[in-house]
Tab-separated table of C-alpha atoms in Angstrom:
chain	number	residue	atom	x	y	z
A	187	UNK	CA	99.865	75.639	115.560
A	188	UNK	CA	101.964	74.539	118.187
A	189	UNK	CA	104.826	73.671	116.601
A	190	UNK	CA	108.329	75.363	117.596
A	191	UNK	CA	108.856	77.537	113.893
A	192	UNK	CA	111.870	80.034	114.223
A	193	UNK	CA	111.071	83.175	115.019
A	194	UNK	CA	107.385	82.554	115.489
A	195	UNK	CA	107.125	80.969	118.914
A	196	UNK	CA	103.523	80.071	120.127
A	197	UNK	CA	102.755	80.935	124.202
A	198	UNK	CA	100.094	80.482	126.437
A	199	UNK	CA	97.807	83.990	127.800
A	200	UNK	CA	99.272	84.151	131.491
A	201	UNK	CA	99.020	87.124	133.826
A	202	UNK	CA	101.580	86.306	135.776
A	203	UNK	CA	104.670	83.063	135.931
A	204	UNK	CA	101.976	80.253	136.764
A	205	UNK	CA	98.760	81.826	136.272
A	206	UNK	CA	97.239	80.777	133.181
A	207	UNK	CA	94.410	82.219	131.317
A	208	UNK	CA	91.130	80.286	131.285
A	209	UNK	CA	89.889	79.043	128.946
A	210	UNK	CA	93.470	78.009	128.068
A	211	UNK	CA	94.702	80.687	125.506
A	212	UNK	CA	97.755	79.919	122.435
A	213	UNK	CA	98.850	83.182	121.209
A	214	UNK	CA	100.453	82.777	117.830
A	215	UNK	CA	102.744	86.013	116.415
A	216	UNK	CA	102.436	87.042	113.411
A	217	UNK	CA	105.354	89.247	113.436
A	218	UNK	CA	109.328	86.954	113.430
A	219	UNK	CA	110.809	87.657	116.975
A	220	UNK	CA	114.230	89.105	115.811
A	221	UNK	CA	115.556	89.933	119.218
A	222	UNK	CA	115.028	90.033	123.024
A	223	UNK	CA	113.279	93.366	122.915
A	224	UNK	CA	110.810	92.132	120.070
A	225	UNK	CA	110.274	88.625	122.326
A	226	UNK	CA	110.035	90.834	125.594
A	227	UNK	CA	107.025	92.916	123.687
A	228	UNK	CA	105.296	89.403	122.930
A	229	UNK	CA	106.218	88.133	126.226
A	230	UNK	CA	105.391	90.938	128.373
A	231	UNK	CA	102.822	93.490	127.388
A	232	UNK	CA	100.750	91.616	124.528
A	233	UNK	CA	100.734	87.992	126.665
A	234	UNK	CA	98.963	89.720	129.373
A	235	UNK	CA	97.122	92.132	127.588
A	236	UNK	CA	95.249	88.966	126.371
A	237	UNK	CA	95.297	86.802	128.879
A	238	UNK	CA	93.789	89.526	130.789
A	239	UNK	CA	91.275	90.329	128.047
A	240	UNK	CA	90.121	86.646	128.276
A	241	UNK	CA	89.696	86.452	132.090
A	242	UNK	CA	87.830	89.610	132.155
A	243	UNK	CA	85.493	87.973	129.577
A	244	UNK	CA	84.941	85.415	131.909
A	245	UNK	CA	83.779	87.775	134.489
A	246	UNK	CA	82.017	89.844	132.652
A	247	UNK	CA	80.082	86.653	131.743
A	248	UNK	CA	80.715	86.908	127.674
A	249	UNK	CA	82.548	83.304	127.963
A	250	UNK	CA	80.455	81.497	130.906
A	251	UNK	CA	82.531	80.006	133.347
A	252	UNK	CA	80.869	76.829	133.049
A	253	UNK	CA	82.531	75.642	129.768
A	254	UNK	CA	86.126	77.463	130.456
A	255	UNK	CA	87.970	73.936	131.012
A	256	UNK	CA	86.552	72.798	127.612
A	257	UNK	CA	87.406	75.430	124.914
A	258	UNK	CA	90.600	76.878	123.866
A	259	UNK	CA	91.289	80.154	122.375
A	260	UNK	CA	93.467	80.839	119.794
A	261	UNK	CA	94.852	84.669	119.709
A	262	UNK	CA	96.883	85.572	116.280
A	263	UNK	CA	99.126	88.745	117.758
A	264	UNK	CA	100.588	91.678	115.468
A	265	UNK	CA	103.007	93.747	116.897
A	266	UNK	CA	104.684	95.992	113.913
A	267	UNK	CA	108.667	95.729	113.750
A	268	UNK	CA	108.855	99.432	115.135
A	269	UNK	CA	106.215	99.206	117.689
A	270	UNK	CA	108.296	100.007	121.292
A	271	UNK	CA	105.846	101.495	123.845
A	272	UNK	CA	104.895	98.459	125.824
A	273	UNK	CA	101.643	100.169	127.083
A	274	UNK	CA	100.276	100.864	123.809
A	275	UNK	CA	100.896	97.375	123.341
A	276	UNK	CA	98.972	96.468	126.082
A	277	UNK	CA	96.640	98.513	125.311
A	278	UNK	CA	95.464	97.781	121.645
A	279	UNK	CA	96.117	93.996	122.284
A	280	UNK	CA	93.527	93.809	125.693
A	281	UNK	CA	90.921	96.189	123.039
A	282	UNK	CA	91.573	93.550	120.540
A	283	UNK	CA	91.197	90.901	122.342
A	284	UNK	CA	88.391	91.893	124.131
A	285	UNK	CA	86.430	92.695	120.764
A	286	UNK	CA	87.163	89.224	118.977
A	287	UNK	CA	85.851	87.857	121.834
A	288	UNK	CA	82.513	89.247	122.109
A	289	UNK	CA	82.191	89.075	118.315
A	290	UNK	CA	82.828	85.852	118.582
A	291	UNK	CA	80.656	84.566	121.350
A	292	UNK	CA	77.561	86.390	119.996
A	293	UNK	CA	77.911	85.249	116.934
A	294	UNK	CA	78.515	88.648	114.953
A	295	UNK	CA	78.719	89.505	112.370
A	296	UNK	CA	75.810	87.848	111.042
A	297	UNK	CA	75.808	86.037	107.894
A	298	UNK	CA	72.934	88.087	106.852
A	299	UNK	CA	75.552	91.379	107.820
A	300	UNK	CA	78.216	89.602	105.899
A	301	UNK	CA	76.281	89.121	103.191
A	302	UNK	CA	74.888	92.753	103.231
A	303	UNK	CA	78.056	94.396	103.092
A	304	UNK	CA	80.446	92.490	101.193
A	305	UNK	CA	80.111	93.979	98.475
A	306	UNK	CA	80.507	97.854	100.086
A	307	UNK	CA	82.778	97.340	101.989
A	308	UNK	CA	86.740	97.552	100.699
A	309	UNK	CA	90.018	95.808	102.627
A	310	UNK	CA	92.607	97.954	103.512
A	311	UNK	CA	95.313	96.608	101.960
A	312	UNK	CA	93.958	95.368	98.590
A	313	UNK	CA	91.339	97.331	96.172
């Protein structure tokens, strides 16, 4: 995950230079980085959408404080090709973040839900 792959460069959730997100956050994009506006979109506006979507976690007390220096998280980030509006960015990143997160720390879905509806349920891209 951490490897240096062209056009697919992992970074750590900061809010600012020097301020790190805790628990210690690798977002990965999903998306090749063709050019400096594509890396300032991954670099800028979704790196502190989520790095800001994991401290406010924190404080919100979804991800107790008391095991912050012993997880990691590990954010996959989609921004489409013609995405340019950095606050939208922002925006849908922090609300995506922020959801995977509580999802994930209260355990939902169930398996039970899982179970329930995987048969009703279709995928968006495939039948």
């Amino acid at each position: 995950m951490v490897n240096q792959v062209d056009k697919h460069t992992p970074l750590f959730a900061v809010i600012a230079p020097n301020l790190v997100a805790k628990p210690i956050t690798m977002l990965i994009p999903k998306v090749s980085i063709q050019n400096l506006e594509d890396a300032s979109l991954i670099f800028g506006p979704a790196q502190k959408a989520v790095a800001m979507a994991v401290v406010d976690s924190v404080e919100e007390g979804i991800i107790s404080k008391s095991i912050v220096e012993d997880i990691c998280i590990v954010c996959g980030v989609f921004i489409h090709p013609e995405a340019k509006d950095a606050d939208k960015i922002y925006e849908y990143n922090y609300e995506a973040t922020k959801i995977a997160i509580k999802r994930a720390f209260n355990e939902e879905p169930t398996i039970d839900e899982i179970i329930d509806k995987k048969n009703d349920i279709g995928h968006p891209f495939y039948k």
